[in-house]
Amino acid sequence: MSRIDWEESYSVNNEEIDNQHKTWIAIYNELDKTMLQGDLKEIDNITAGSLQKMQDYARYHFSFEEEFMQKIKYPDLVNHRRIHKDFDTEIYNYYRAMLDGQLVLNTKIIKLIRNWLIDHILQEDKKYRLFLEKHSNQT
């Protein structure tokens, strides 16, 4: 597994959203570190807590970001909101399965979360950055 280090290429040119992305990356890095260094006896409890923390923060961030997109009249808000909902559902299902003893958080799931986070910032979130840049150039 590998930690994520903030890169300027992740910036959406909005300080608050960039800071939220940095916080979310830090939460992911905590989860990654726990998987690498955690005590095997405690790892399920720790990772379940970390996964819950990630979901809680994601919900906060998604709400903020969607409100921002609504304010700027971002035309792809409905699709972006659906992508957020799908990720939230996926994380919730992993969390519930862990609590029910049906799933052990493993490197495959961590990698999936990592890839989703980076891809979402670089692809989906960049779309509203480009929309804003184009819109501000027209005024």
C-alpha positions as a printed NumPy array, in Angstrom:
array([[  0.   ,   0.   ,   0.   ],
       [  1.141,   3.509,  -0.334],
       [  0.384,   6.777,   1.267],
       [ -0.852,   9.712,  -0.744],
       [  1.164,  12.907,  -0.712],
       [ -0.593,  16.111,  -1.718],
       [  0.436,  17.388,  -5.129],
       [ -0.478,  20.703,  -6.688],
       [ -2.05 ,  18.785,  -9.568],
       [ -4.82 ,  17.817,  -7.104],
       [ -5.78 ,  21.455,  -6.555],
       [ -9.21 ,  22.603,  -7.721],
       [ -8.221,  26.242,  -7.118],
       [-10.556,  26.54 ,  -4.16 ],
       [ -8.699,  26.818,  -0.864],
       [-11.473,  25.359,   1.294],
       [-12.057,  22.346,  -0.96 ],
       [ -8.302,  21.804,  -1.367],
       [ -7.955,  21.83 ,   2.431],
       [-10.799,  19.343,   2.72 ],
       [ -9.126,  17.099,   0.165],
       [ -5.889,  17.327,   2.172],
       [ -7.753,  16.329,   5.338],
       [ -9.398,  13.43 ,   3.551],
       [ -6.011,  12.291,   2.231],
       [ -4.646,  12.452,   5.794],
       [ -7.508,  10.201,   6.958],
       [ -6.704,   7.761,   4.15 ],
       [ -3.023,   7.848,   5.156],
       [ -3.988,   6.98 ,   8.753],
       [ -5.931,   3.992,   7.47 ],
       [ -3.024,   2.937,   5.269],
       [ -0.577,   3.265,   8.174],
       [ -2.86 ,   1.23 ,  10.435],
       [ -2.964,  -1.559,   7.872],
       [  0.819,  -1.574,   7.62 ],
       [  1.725,  -1.227,  11.293],
       [ -1.37 ,  -2.213,  13.23 ],
       [ -1.417,  -4.851,  15.944],
       [ -3.192,  -7.835,  14.401],
       [ -5.326,  -8.284,  17.525],
       [ -6.611,  -4.721,  17.34 ],
       [ -6.564,  -4.117,  13.599],
       [-10.256,  -4.89 ,  12.991],
       [-11.407,  -2.397,  15.622],
       [ -8.939,   0.254,  14.49 ],
       [ -9.674,  -0.145,  10.785],
       [-13.444,  -0.174,  11.343],
       [-13.077,   3.094,  13.251],
       [-10.86 ,   4.548,  10.533],
       [-13.3  ,   3.484,   7.847],
       [-16.151,   5.116,   9.771],
       [-14.067,   8.279,  10.161],
       [-13.407,   8.282,   6.415],
       [-17.095,   7.915,   5.639],
       [-18.108,  10.628,   8.096],
       [-15.599,  13.026,   6.583],
       [-16.598,  12.065,   3.044],
       [-20.226,  12.893,   3.836],
       [-19.212,  16.285,   5.242],
       [-17.007,  17.002,   2.233],
       [-19.568,  15.815,  -0.318],
       [-22.229,  18.03 ,   1.222],
       [-19.928,  21.061,   1.146],
       [-18.741,  20.368,  -2.388],
       [-22.248,  19.786,  -3.743],
       [-23.463,  23.016,  -2.154],
       [-20.52 ,  24.821,  -3.762],
       [-21.337,  23.302,  -7.164],
       [-24.95 ,  24.359,  -6.768],
       [-23.857,  27.943,  -6.031],
       [-21.715,  28.099,  -9.162],
       [-24.499,  26.468, -11.211],
       [-22.277,  23.568, -12.199],
       [-24.16 ,  21.771, -14.998],
       [-22.999,  18.233, -14.098],
       [-24.039,  18.432, -10.431],
       [-26.582,  15.601, -10.675],
       [-23.991,  13.169, -12.024],
       [-21.37 ,  14.328,  -9.534],
       [-23.835,  13.846,  -6.687],
       [-24.566,  10.3  ,  -7.931],
       [-20.845,   9.479,  -7.934],
       [-20.606,  10.71 ,  -4.34 ],
       [-23.641,   8.642,  -3.328],
       [-22.235,   5.506,  -4.965],
       [-18.94 ,   5.877,  -3.093],
       [-20.734,   6.554,   0.182],
       [-22.82 ,   3.403,  -0.286],
       [-19.736,   1.344,  -1.102],
       [-17.856,   2.52 ,   2.006],
       [-20.939,   1.964,   4.156],
       [-21.274,  -1.597,   2.828],
       [-17.606,  -2.328,   3.628],
       [-18.042,  -0.881,   7.107],
       [-21.217,  -2.897,   7.814],
       [-19.617,  -6.088,   6.517],
       [-16.64 ,  -5.509,   8.817],
       [-18.888,  -4.977,  11.83 ],
       [-20.847,  -8.115,  10.957],
       [-17.621, -10.132,  10.716],
       [-18.147, -10.821,   7.019],
       [-15.206,  -8.793,   5.797],
       [-11.689,  -8.081,   6.847],
       [-10.33 ,  -4.788,   5.599],
       [ -7.508,  -5.71 ,   3.279],
       [ -5.091,  -4.191,   0.818],
       [ -7.546,  -4.627,  -2.063],
       [-10.124,  -2.414,  -0.354],
       [ -7.499,   0.139,   0.701],
       [ -6.222,   0.277,  -2.883],
       [ -9.775,   0.745,  -4.164],
       [-10.302,   3.664,  -1.757],
       [ -6.942,   5.181,  -2.72 ],
       [ -7.615,   4.927,  -6.432],
       [-11.144,   6.3  ,  -6.085],
       [ -9.946,   9.272,  -4.069],
       [ -7.146,  10.229,  -6.465],
       [ -9.183,   9.546,  -9.609],
       [-12.155,  11.484,  -8.272],
       [-10.07 ,  14.554,  -7.458],
       [ -8.081,  14.46 , -10.706],
       [-11.003,  13.708, -12.991],
       [-14.413,  14.561, -11.562],
       [-13.436,  17.475,  -9.318],
       [-11.225,  18.969, -12.019],
       [-14.306,  19.256, -14.213],
       [-15.845,  21.91 , -12.   ],
       [-12.49 ,  23.657, -11.757],
       [-12.413,  23.86 , -15.555],
       [-16.042,  25.009, -15.589],
       [-15.187,  27.815, -13.173],
       [-12.125,  28.857, -15.157],
       [-14.121,  28.959, -18.379],
       [-17.016,  30.79 , -16.739],
       [-14.772,  33.404, -15.116],
       [-13.082,  34.094, -18.462],
       [-16.454,  34.86 , -20.065],
       [-17.386,  37.566, -17.588]])
